[in-house]
Amino acid sequence: MINKINAFFAGKAAGLFLLLVLTGSAAMAQKYPGPLSPEESLKKIKIIEGFKAEIFAAEPNIMDPVSLAFDEQGQAYVVEMPDYPFEAEPGKGKGRIKLLKDIDNDGRIDQAVIFAENVTEATSILPWQGGLIVTAAPDILYLKDTNGDGKADTREVLFTGFFQNNSEAQITNLRYGMDNWIYANNHGQDGLVTFNRTPNVKPVAVRGADFRFRLDQNKFELETGPGQFGQAIDEWGHRFINENSIHLEQVIIPWRYTHRHPFLPVTKAMASITDHEEIMLQETPPPYWRAERTKQRNKTFQENNLKRVEYAEDRFSGAAGMVVYAADGFPPEFNGNIFISDVAGNLVHRDVLTPSTKSPVFVASRAGKEKEQEFLTSTDSWFRPTNFTVGPDGYLYVLDYYRQHIETPVSIPDELKADMNFMAGSDKGRVYRILPTNSTFKNNTVNLAKASNTKLLETLSHPNLWWRLQAQRLLLEKQDKSVVPAVKKLFITSKDARTRLHALYVLEGLNALDAELIKKALQDSAPGVRENAIILAEQFPETYSLVQARLNDPVIRVAFQTTLNLPEFKNKETAPSLIKVLEKYGQDFWFRMAVLSSEQGSSPEILQLLRQPNTFFQNPEPWKLAFVSDLSNIIGARNQKDQISTFLNFLSQPDSQITDSFRVEAIKGLTKGLNRATSTDPKLKEIIQRIKTNNTQEVTAAIQDLKKFY
């Protein structure tokens, strides 16, 4: 594959050289090309064989689109963000939300009704109870049209206190998850957030995290991140995010587990999962300002002997929207694939997600057809794909911000931005529909807003995730408990694992789960159902033994979720079970982190249990030393006298099993942890004196460092 990519770049470079020779100074004079009409720009799109692009909407009906959502009636709403990249004056923001209408049913928008205007910093929307939830820093709003004229006439500030000083780093990309939570990106920005429906609840500091909330239960909590713009959730609840130059990361451990106690040495619980680095196959040359800025920066790096290189092209630098495809409009092999846009590269990238058999992560790989070209590219440098959605028709909708420049002015040297118009294109914008070549626009009639309970239950079996999620959400909003028997029957009788999972979460949303149903779900034939059943089982102590049995699940992701959830039961058998996890999966960093994230898995007793089988300490493998170091670090940071005493007594025992390699890592880890603690107990010094060594210099040095605290 690398050879093919190198060949791509070589051919591209030759083409650019020829272009420069032919055009000479004329090309240099035209630093920045002008805009194209929607139809002309459409012709510049290159898409893989078997697919085509159609114009769904364009100016003057839409401009500067960043988010598109179809509500339960199939109505399309779009968020426009015309103020970027500048910060609007208070009360003068031009952000809009429009209701798009296809009057003649030809598949192209003919009319746009302004649903809400002057919505400063609006970035994303999500349908909810007949209205829209809107991220608009510093707030999250709820807007609703109550008289049917297509315009919002009620406005409620749900949350407030989010960061708002940089439009590229604000709250965005609302997503309704399988678990009935609504997720959003915060880019880890500072903020003290209050939920106006719970005024007596203490504000939540969101720095360093993303977040999720439930309006049906008045809950708001932090979530693992930070994600910048893109966020996607697959049909089993796995969450993915990105940043400008990291096009795809998987959230591996949710925040609620990594923060069960505040002493983990590392709490970043996400990771890049690509197997092809951050290379993109770009068809457009870098803009003049980027090429020149890159030259300047690389020169500075060289002059200062910094081992750093910046790339002007062919590396992700503007990764933006993302979506996991889960519908019936594309060929089956596209299900579960993730699409990611890059606004700087003028392209749409696709990764195939494959579960690892050795770790609880996915591996993201280029599809076979896309090792020499991206899923979609454009030679129109104004093409700026910001986001996606999958519609009721099962097709992919690509939002094109259509701007000459995408960059914050503060990041560009003054001499380069002097002739740049950052607002060029603010009166333009497009949305493309991507569909198979032999397919045509589907005029789907969507009427779920008034659908009966029976119809909504039937829709939970639809092949398109959009339909299933709408039905699940509407059943949650209605809170009609009379459907509970039918939902339970659906879970038991449905042959589609996805339907069974939706049924579980409908019951969860109606507060109608029971232990017997969870026991069945824990033994379901589908790994995704078992994985979610483990999460739902926390509220039923009588399911503990069945949850515990899932540690031996043949699917590693299920065993991993069990490792995370088992400590929630507060059962005395949990610690020995975690030892078995280490014996089987200890070489994997994420399993070790899952064990250490719990109180049971991060206590000195774990060392005693590891010693009993007479195997753990026999061979100082790197992963074992890493675990002992991290465990010691936690014990030191927790700084509880009884725990440290137990730990030091363990190290001081005359035991040939515990080699100096383990003692060194344990003492160094404890020292690092104590560095994070506020005070220490001097009475523990005498225990330190009893630690037996073979008088190796390394152990002696480690003990001397530890004694500094006493």
XYZ file of C-alpha atoms in Angstrom:
710
model
C 0.000 0.000 0.000
C 2.842 2.406 0.877
C 4.306 1.955 -2.620
C 0.947 2.815 -4.146
C 0.669 5.930 -2.010
C 4.217 6.957 -2.934
C 3.360 6.444 -6.594
C 0.289 8.627 -6.118
C 2.383 11.436 -4.636
C 5.069 11.095 -7.327
C 2.516 11.327 -10.119
C 0.860 14.236 -8.432
C 4.152 16.120 -8.057
C 4.954 15.589 -11.736
C 1.546 16.924 -12.698
C 1.984 20.011 -10.551
C 5.422 20.662 -12.034
C 4.034 20.452 -15.568
C 1.221 22.788 -14.599
C 3.698 25.362 -13.290
C 5.798 25.143 -16.443
C 2.775 25.634 -18.685
C 1.194 28.444 -16.759
C 4.321 30.218 -15.531
C 3.851 33.553 -13.871
C 0.138 33.630 -14.683
C -0.464 30.860 -12.158
C 1.429 32.773 -9.491
C -0.575 35.901 -10.194
C -3.766 34.005 -9.499
C -2.975 32.988 -5.919
C -6.497 32.004 -5.048
C -9.019 30.690 -7.618
C -12.533 32.071 -7.717
C -15.785 30.269 -6.882
C -17.778 27.950 -9.114
C -21.521 27.572 -9.430
C -23.083 24.561 -7.700
C -23.399 22.767 -11.030
C -19.808 23.552 -12.043
C -18.462 22.502 -8.656
C -20.438 19.258 -8.841
C -18.511 18.375 -12.010
C -15.246 18.713 -10.084
C -16.216 15.983 -7.636
C -14.497 12.651 -8.138
C -16.065 9.695 -6.357
C -15.221 6.004 -6.303
C -16.739 3.744 -8.922
C -20.322 2.780 -8.207
C -21.410 6.076 -6.634
C -22.597 9.490 -7.739
C -23.206 12.882 -6.154
C -26.323 15.017 -6.580
C -27.107 18.528 -5.400
C -29.623 18.380 -2.559
C -29.463 22.068 -1.621
C -27.469 25.143 -2.619
C -27.411 28.916 -2.374
C -29.481 31.017 -2.161
C -31.518 28.557 -0.091
C -28.591 27.656 2.162
C -25.263 29.248 3.054
C -22.376 28.158 5.284
C -23.908 24.818 6.414
C -22.327 22.984 9.364
C -25.094 20.649 10.581
C -28.073 18.922 8.968
C -30.762 16.886 10.700
C -33.964 15.192 9.569
C -36.713 15.208 12.187
C -39.367 12.539 12.770
C -41.469 14.015 9.952
C -38.566 13.768 7.521
C -38.138 17.542 7.493
C -34.591 18.744 6.908
C -33.140 21.456 9.139
C -29.757 23.038 8.498
C -27.494 25.151 10.707
C -25.754 28.069 9.003
C -22.595 29.571 10.511
C -21.848 32.722 8.468
C -19.806 34.582 11.107
C -16.819 32.200 10.929
C -13.923 32.798 11.344
C -14.674 35.991 13.249
C -16.411 36.367 16.576
C -19.710 38.193 16.306
C -20.463 41.113 18.575
C -22.864 40.266 21.416
C -26.407 40.145 20.084
C -25.297 40.572 16.467
C -24.554 36.998 15.472
C -25.844 35.984 12.050
C -26.207 32.272 12.779
C -29.397 30.741 11.394
C -31.351 27.525 11.428
C -33.467 26.882 8.350
C -36.240 24.465 7.521
C -35.610 23.199 3.983
C -38.492 22.353 1.657
C -38.644 20.390 -1.586
C -41.846 21.824 -3.029
C -41.936 19.868 -6.305
C -40.625 16.583 -4.825
C -37.735 16.337 -7.280
C -35.131 15.727 -4.586
C -33.690 19.254 -4.587
C -34.543 21.983 -2.088
C -36.626 24.810 -3.570
C -37.399 26.867 -0.495
C -35.927 27.645 2.904
C -37.850 28.978 5.890
C -35.848 30.645 8.638
C -36.662 28.590 11.723
C -34.437 30.732 13.967
C -32.033 33.588 13.289
C -29.420 35.606 15.142
C -28.378 32.401 16.898
C -24.807 33.275 17.800
C -22.274 30.452 17.355
C -24.853 27.792 16.461
C -22.970 24.650 15.430
C -25.308 21.633 15.613
C -28.911 20.537 16.090
C -30.805 17.488 17.285
C -34.570 16.849 17.058
C -36.283 16.527 20.450
C -39.968 16.598 21.460
C -41.127 18.352 18.316
C -38.384 20.977 18.436
C -34.613 21.232 18.160
C -31.791 21.134 20.680
C -29.104 23.580 19.516
C -25.469 23.976 20.561
C -24.793 27.721 20.528
C -21.938 28.587 22.897
C -22.097 29.561 25.670
C -25.510 27.876 25.669
C -27.413 24.802 24.636
C -30.888 25.880 23.572
C -34.238 24.241 22.980
C -36.226 25.853 20.167
C -39.721 24.893 19.068
C -42.390 25.984 16.602
C -45.745 25.748 18.383
C -48.056 27.243 15.746
C -46.937 25.404 12.608
C -45.511 28.347 10.650
C -42.034 26.820 10.473
C -40.518 29.419 12.800
C -39.382 28.822 16.366
C -41.547 30.775 18.791
C -40.314 29.264 22.056
C -36.734 29.416 23.274
C -35.345 27.778 26.396
C -31.753 27.930 27.605
C -31.126 24.379 28.793
C -27.444 24.695 29.704
C -25.102 27.649 29.935
C -21.481 28.314 30.817
C -19.597 26.769 27.892
C -16.447 28.225 26.319
C -17.192 30.637 23.447
C -14.026 32.458 22.360
C -12.962 30.309 19.388
C -15.474 28.964 16.886
C -13.140 26.067 16.017
C -13.122 24.848 19.619
C -16.700 25.196 20.814
C -19.406 22.715 21.741
C -20.754 20.925 18.704
C -22.020 17.767 17.016
C -24.935 16.602 19.119
C -25.557 12.867 18.726
C -28.389 10.739 20.101
C -26.862 7.514 21.366
C -28.271 4.011 21.508
C -28.287 4.336 25.304
C -30.742 7.306 25.308
C -27.974 9.778 26.210
C -27.239 12.804 24.025
C -23.507 13.281 23.405
C -21.597 16.404 22.356
C -18.010 17.525 21.807
C -16.434 20.209 23.971
C -12.812 20.051 22.738
C -11.795 19.956 26.397
C -12.437 23.668 26.777
C -12.960 25.399 30.091
C -16.426 26.114 31.370
C -18.619 25.958 34.453
C -21.911 24.569 33.205
C -25.283 24.925 34.856
C -28.445 23.030 33.919
C -31.316 25.486 34.203
C -33.868 22.740 34.864
C -31.943 21.765 38.014
C -31.004 25.145 39.543
C -30.062 23.630 42.902
C -27.422 21.325 41.406
C -23.802 22.466 41.626
C -22.327 23.679 38.283
C -20.101 21.176 36.480
C -16.549 22.044 35.400
C -16.086 20.627 31.883
C -12.415 21.379 31.252
C -10.582 18.454 29.655
C -13.719 16.548 28.706
C -16.664 16.172 26.388
C -20.119 15.633 27.881
C -23.466 13.885 27.651
C -26.933 14.600 29.030
C -30.459 13.234 29.343
C -33.383 15.626 29.312
C -35.829 12.869 30.268
C -33.927 12.345 33.534
C -32.438 15.830 34.034
C -28.875 14.496 34.009
C -25.628 16.050 32.806
C -22.193 14.458 33.138
C -18.711 14.510 31.673
C -17.608 12.134 28.942
C -14.250 10.992 27.628
C -12.636 13.273 25.081
C -11.819 15.783 24.038
C -13.185 15.709 20.537
C -12.879 18.825 18.421
C -15.527 18.745 15.703
C -16.268 15.246 14.502
C -18.249 12.721 16.511
C -19.900 9.470 15.472
C -21.626 6.640 17.328
C -22.135 3.245 15.732
C -25.242 1.086 16.070
C -23.812 -0.731 19.110
C -22.939 2.431 21.026
C -19.201 2.734 20.307
C -18.143 6.381 20.106
C -15.552 7.950 17.785
C -14.151 11.498 17.699
C -11.408 13.457 15.965
C -9.246 16.560 15.981
C -7.848 18.632 13.116
C -4.775 16.491 12.517
C -5.994 13.207 14.037
C -8.746 12.034 11.749
C -10.092 9.153 13.837
C -9.941 8.258 17.518
C -11.953 5.700 19.437
C -13.273 6.411 22.909
C -12.192 3.217 24.638
C -13.138 3.828 28.274
C -15.988 6.198 29.199
C -15.339 8.936 31.749
C -17.503 7.348 34.448
C -15.002 4.483 34.743
C -11.719 6.385 34.496
C -12.912 8.768 37.217
C -14.325 6.298 39.736
C -11.339 7.386 41.799
C -9.094 10.386 41.057
C -5.750 8.620 41.248
C -5.184 6.929 37.876
C -1.744 7.948 36.545
C -3.240 8.338 33.058
C -6.874 9.190 32.354
C -6.741 9.719 28.587
C -8.985 6.883 27.504
C -9.075 7.315 23.743
C -6.626 6.473 20.991
C -5.997 6.859 17.283
C -6.970 3.585 15.625
C -5.821 4.120 12.047
C -3.391 1.681 10.443
C -2.393 4.136 7.698
C -1.120 7.102 9.703
C -2.595 10.533 8.974
C -2.107 10.461 5.217
C -4.848 11.666 2.903
C -4.845 11.462 -0.892
C -5.525 15.070 -1.772
C -6.357 16.208 -5.332
C -5.924 19.954 -4.774
C -2.616 21.805 -4.329
C -2.121 23.595 -1.008
C -3.267 27.223 -1.003
C -0.537 29.812 -1.362
C -0.721 30.972 2.259
C -0.408 27.432 3.631
C 2.542 26.551 1.398
C 4.374 29.739 2.375
C 3.590 29.384 6.076
C 4.832 25.803 6.030
C 8.112 26.906 4.437
C 8.564 29.538 7.139
C 7.805 27.143 9.963
C 10.058 24.375 8.660
C 12.878 26.888 8.259
C 12.435 27.920 11.883
C 12.433 24.285 12.993
C 15.715 23.672 11.148
C 17.366 26.824 12.472
C 16.521 25.778 16.022
C 17.542 22.141 15.462
C 14.034 20.949 16.219
C 13.187 17.469 14.989
C 9.869 18.543 13.590
C 8.368 18.794 10.113
C 5.129 20.428 9.061
C 3.298 19.360 5.912
C 1.354 21.719 3.677
C -0.666 18.949 2.027
C -1.483 15.243 1.964
C -1.731 15.051 5.760
C -4.960 15.501 7.660
C -5.058 19.040 9.008
C -8.745 19.912 8.824
C -10.511 16.714 9.873
C -14.096 17.691 10.577
C -17.392 15.804 10.421
C -17.778 12.065 10.714
C -20.545 9.476 10.575
C -20.769 5.696 10.831
C -22.865 4.392 7.964
C -25.660 2.078 9.165
C -28.445 2.029 6.594
C -29.800 0.300 3.500
C -29.017 2.764 0.712
C -25.435 1.603 0.091
C -24.175 -1.915 -0.672
C -23.954 -4.126 2.455
C -20.151 -3.940 2.659
C -20.425 -0.240 3.560
C -22.343 -0.919 6.758
C -20.240 -0.054 9.780
C -17.785 2.018 7.711
C -16.930 5.473 9.004
C -16.812 8.555 6.771
C -14.601 11.506 7.749
C -14.243 14.852 6.009
C -11.217 17.118 5.771
C -12.053 20.727 4.939
C -8.428 21.607 4.156
C -7.962 18.618 1.854
C -11.299 19.086 0.038
C -12.164 15.420 0.450
C -14.166 12.678 2.149
C -12.208 9.766 3.575
C -13.622 6.326 4.412
C -12.292 3.801 6.906
C -13.382 0.206 7.375
C -13.657 -0.586 11.089
C -12.565 -4.065 12.131
C -12.646 -5.211 15.778
C -9.224 -6.256 17.027
C -8.922 -9.802 18.343
C -6.163 -8.824 20.778
C -7.470 -5.593 22.272
C -10.856 -3.918 22.879
C -10.322 -1.470 20.023
C -11.173 -1.222 16.366
C -8.615 -1.041 13.587
C -9.407 1.546 10.911
C -8.182 0.610 7.434
C -8.561 1.989 3.959
C -11.006 0.080 1.813
C -9.537 -1.842 -1.103
C -10.854 0.647 -3.663
C -9.430 3.597 -1.763
C -5.749 2.805 -1.420
C -4.983 5.047 -4.385
C -7.823 7.554 -4.104
C -10.186 8.810 -1.431
C -13.881 7.931 -1.372
C -14.647 11.443 -2.623
C -12.400 14.315 -3.674
C -12.846 17.603 -5.475
C -10.487 19.666 -7.576
C -12.506 22.738 -6.585
C -10.448 24.211 -3.741
C -13.552 25.946 -2.364
C -15.186 22.580 -1.615
C -15.219 22.362 2.195
C -17.014 19.240 3.458
C -17.833 20.092 7.069
C -20.251 17.401 8.142
C -22.509 14.480 7.244
C -25.793 12.879 8.020
C -27.488 9.726 6.786
C -31.035 10.483 5.704
C -34.294 8.546 5.915
C -33.578 7.382 2.357
C -30.379 5.648 3.467
C -28.147 7.970 1.449
C -25.186 9.998 2.680
C -25.568 13.780 2.807
C -22.367 15.853 2.633
C -22.415 19.468 3.804
C -20.166 21.819 1.819
C -19.303 25.061 3.630
C -17.916 26.382 0.325
C -15.375 29.006 1.337
C -12.212 30.284 -0.292
C -10.316 30.041 2.993
C -10.740 27.787 6.019
C -8.453 28.946 8.811
C -8.513 31.307 11.753
C -6.724 34.567 10.822
C -4.674 34.492 14.034
C -2.872 31.406 12.703
C -1.618 33.129 9.550
C 1.299 35.606 9.412
C 0.203 39.172 8.706
C 2.109 39.434 5.426
C 0.306 36.361 4.063
C -3.227 37.286 5.074
C -3.039 40.828 3.721
C -4.661 39.798 0.426
C -6.953 37.105 1.857
C -10.696 37.633 2.128
C -11.763 35.307 4.930
C -15.440 35.934 4.239
C -15.269 35.006 0.550
C -18.004 32.435 0.056
C -20.083 33.389 3.083
C -23.030 33.816 0.710
C -22.660 30.267 -0.596
C -23.131 26.709 0.583
C -24.165 23.306 -0.738
C -25.376 19.918 0.437
C -24.734 16.875 -1.747
C -26.575 13.586 -1.717
C -24.271 10.587 -2.252
C -25.918 7.445 -3.595
C -25.110 4.389 -5.719
C -24.894 5.084 -9.446
C -27.892 2.906 -10.275
C -30.061 4.424 -7.518
C -32.446 7.345 -7.694
C -33.843 9.844 -5.230
C -36.401 8.265 -2.902
C -39.346 10.434 -1.980
C -39.835 8.695 1.364
C -42.980 9.622 3.232
C -42.012 10.005 6.864
C -44.807 10.448 9.374
C -43.445 9.057 12.619
C -44.557 12.138 14.559
C -48.119 10.798 14.627
C -47.286 7.113 14.365
C -49.037 4.658 16.651
C -47.120 2.671 19.230
C -47.513 -0.385 17.020
C -45.951 1.456 14.084
C -43.074 2.711 16.223
C -42.371 -0.808 17.471
C -42.358 -2.083 13.887
C -39.896 0.679 12.989
C -37.408 -0.650 15.553
C -36.721 -3.361 12.956
C -36.013 -0.982 10.077
C -32.663 -1.613 8.297
C -31.786 2.104 8.504
C -30.490 3.246 11.910
C -32.071 6.670 11.357
C -35.562 5.142 11.467
C -34.787 2.943 14.453
C -33.352 5.797 16.507
C -36.298 8.057 15.692
C -38.730 5.369 16.836
C -36.747 4.711 20.016
C -36.581 8.418 20.834
C -40.308 8.944 20.232
C -41.216 6.016 22.486
C -38.974 7.519 25.156
C -40.594 10.937 24.771
C -44.140 9.548 24.929
C -43.486 7.564 28.126
C -46.482 5.330 27.410
C -45.972 2.342 29.731
C -48.717 0.377 27.999
C -46.178 -0.658 25.339
C -43.932 -2.476 27.833
C -45.344 -5.999 27.274
C -45.053 -5.599 23.503
C -41.475 -4.312 23.772
C -40.479 -7.259 25.961
C -42.043 -9.630 23.459
C -40.130 -7.906 20.664
C -36.862 -8.449 22.522
C -37.580 -12.146 23.000
C -38.887 -12.885 19.507
C -36.901 -10.641 17.158
C -34.256 -12.363 15.048
C -32.438 -9.072 14.452
C -29.883 -8.316 17.183
C -30.137 -4.591 16.470
C -33.875 -4.676 17.149
C -33.298 -6.553 20.398
C -30.827 -3.880 21.490
C -33.271 -1.058 20.712
C -35.944 -2.916 22.661
C -33.654 -3.091 25.695
C -33.045 0.644 25.650
C -36.713 1.468 25.076
C -37.423 -0.506 28.246
C -34.584 1.292 30.010
C -36.062 4.635 28.967
C -39.466 3.566 30.291
C -37.905 2.317 33.548
C -39.278 -1.134 32.734
C -36.208 -3.372 32.675
C -36.172 -6.408 34.939
C -33.508 -8.864 36.052
C -34.905 -11.806 34.079
C -34.749 -9.868 30.831
C -31.190 -8.752 31.556
C -30.213 -12.357 32.266
C -31.473 -13.307 28.812
C -29.615 -10.387 27.254
C -26.379 -11.415 28.973
C -26.600 -14.723 27.126
C -27.684 -13.252 23.789
C -26.092 -14.638 20.632
C -24.973 -11.144 19.525
C -21.832 -9.664 21.139
C -23.236 -6.132 20.886
C -26.323 -7.097 22.875
C -24.235 -8.849 25.539
C -21.911 -5.855 25.765
C -24.786 -3.455 26.424
C -26.556 -5.888 28.741
C -23.483 -5.810 30.989
C -23.886 -2.036 31.324
C -27.602 -2.321 32.058
C -27.048 -5.131 34.582
C -25.479 -2.786 37.152
C -28.873 -2.058 38.702
C -29.639 -5.756 39.245
C -27.297 -7.368 41.845
C -28.846 -10.769 41.195
C -27.242 -10.816 37.736
C -23.695 -10.709 39.154
C -22.767 -14.326 38.458
C -23.890 -14.090 34.834
C -21.986 -10.836 34.370
C -18.924 -12.397 35.977
C -19.149 -15.298 33.523
C -18.763 -12.871 30.637
C -15.093 -12.439 31.589
C -14.673 -15.629 29.569
C -16.676 -14.297 26.640
C -15.122 -15.299 23.296
C -15.434 -11.686 22.093
C -12.753 -9.527 23.664
C -14.852 -6.357 23.684
C -17.491 -8.105 25.825
C -14.848 -9.340 28.268
C -13.496 -5.793 28.428
C -16.885 -4.270 29.212
C -17.279 -6.880 31.938
C -13.943 -5.828 33.421
C -15.175 -2.238 33.539
C -18.581 -3.027 35.013
C -17.913 -5.852 37.453
C -16.577 -3.514 40.190
C -19.873 -1.592 40.099
C -21.515 -4.522 41.891
C -19.327 -4.059 45.014
C -19.081 -7.836 45.352
C -16.307 -9.488 47.387
C -15.603 -11.875 44.509
C -14.645 -9.026 42.187
C -10.972 -8.714 43.175
C -10.174 -12.411 42.475
C -12.020 -12.051 39.171
C -9.827 -9.096 38.221
C -6.767 -11.259 38.859
C -8.068 -13.665 36.224
C -8.443 -10.723 33.852
C -4.790 -9.808 34.351
C -3.692 -13.393 33.793
C -5.558 -13.524 30.485
C -5.407 -9.962 29.159
C -2.743 -8.211 31.239
C -0.510 -7.549 28.246
C -3.119 -5.132 26.907
C -2.832 -1.575 28.257
C -6.594 -0.990 28.177
C -7.392 -4.051 30.270
C -4.804 -2.994 32.854
C -6.329 0.471 32.936
C -9.813 -1.030 33.333
C -8.640 -3.060 36.333
C -6.882 -0.106 37.954
C -9.849 2.227 37.419
C -11.766 0.538 40.246
C -11.152 0.623 43.989
C -10.971 -3.178 44.091
C -8.447 -3.314 41.268
C -6.135 -0.653 42.699
C -5.677 -1.801 46.298
C -2.631 -3.503 47.896
C -4.708 -6.669 48.239
C -4.367 -7.135 44.486
C -0.641 -7.751 44.955
C -1.335 -10.402 47.579
C -3.781 -12.122 45.241
C -1.279 -11.984 42.389
C 1.296 -13.661 44.614
C -0.923 -16.596 45.533
C -0.939 -18.403 42.163
C 2.863 -18.282 42.274
C 3.094 -17.194 38.632
C 2.804 -13.416 38.326
C 6.114 -12.534 39.989
C 8.104 -15.373 38.450
C 8.949 -13.454 35.309
C 9.325 -9.645 35.293
C 7.695 -9.116 31.899
C 7.342 -5.470 30.806
C 3.551 -5.434 31.178
C 3.777 -6.824 34.714
C 6.316 -4.203 35.720
C 4.089 -1.513 34.172
C 1.073 -2.756 36.139
C 2.983 -2.833 39.436
C 4.335 0.668 38.774
C 0.875 2.091 38.023
C -0.711 0.299 40.984
C 2.004 1.648 43.301
C 1.497 5.127 41.873
C -2.217 4.978 42.706
C -1.556 3.731 46.249
C 0.893 6.575 46.804
C -1.451 9.229 45.403
C -4.373 7.881 47.433
C -2.073 8.239 50.468
C -4.043 6.155 52.926
C -1.843 5.061 55.818
C -3.268 1.541 56.059
C -2.877 0.919 52.317
C 0.691 2.202 52.199
C 1.539 0.175 55.300
C 0.111 -2.992 53.735
C 1.953 -2.250 50.516
C 5.318 -1.644 52.206
C 4.935 -4.740 54.367
C 4.341 -6.731 51.210
C 7.562 -5.415 49.674
C 9.548 -6.074 52.843
C 8.630 -9.762 53.014
C 11.564 -12.137 52.421
C 10.193 -13.701 49.273
C 12.267 -14.982 46.413
C 9.279 -14.491 44.085
C 9.469 -10.728 44.371
C 12.565 -9.876 42.405
C 14.363 -6.573 42.645
C 12.906 -5.611 39.256
C 9.434 -5.624 40.796
C 10.616 -3.887 43.968
C 12.235 -1.091 41.974
C 9.102 -0.443 39.900
C 6.911 -0.624 42.999
C 9.032 1.836 44.962
C 9.409 4.226 42.018
C 5.671 4.086 41.384
C 4.901 4.757 45.046
C 7.288 7.713 44.985
C 5.563 9.183 41.916
C 2.205 8.774 43.604
C 3.355 10.427 46.815
C 4.505 13.358 44.702
C 0.820 13.856 43.913
C -0.265 13.532 47.562
C -0.522 16.408 50.023
C 1.183 14.882 53.089
C 2.756 11.660 54.389
C 2.939 9.772 57.691
C 6.498 9.680 59.168
C 5.668 6.507 61.134
C 5.893 4.512 57.906
C 9.644 5.110 57.699
C 10.461 2.089 59.867
C 8.601 -0.203 57.456
C 10.650 1.156 54.571
C 13.796 0.169 56.447
C 12.639 -3.461 56.426
C 12.389 -3.774 52.636
C 14.771 -6.574 51.730
C 17.030 -6.217 48.725
C 20.013 -7.911 47.247
C 21.844 -4.642 47.803
C 21.498 -3.716 44.159
C 22.290 -0.114 43.464
C 18.984 0.514 41.673
C 16.825 -0.682 44.588
C 18.900 1.244 47.102
C 18.552 4.422 45.043
C 14.788 3.932 44.744
C 14.465 3.477 48.521
C 16.491 6.622 49.168
C 14.136 8.616 46.919
C 11.157 7.193 48.793
C 12.612 8.083 52.197
C 12.567 11.755 51.236
C 8.845 11.731 51.954
C 9.347 10.481 55.500
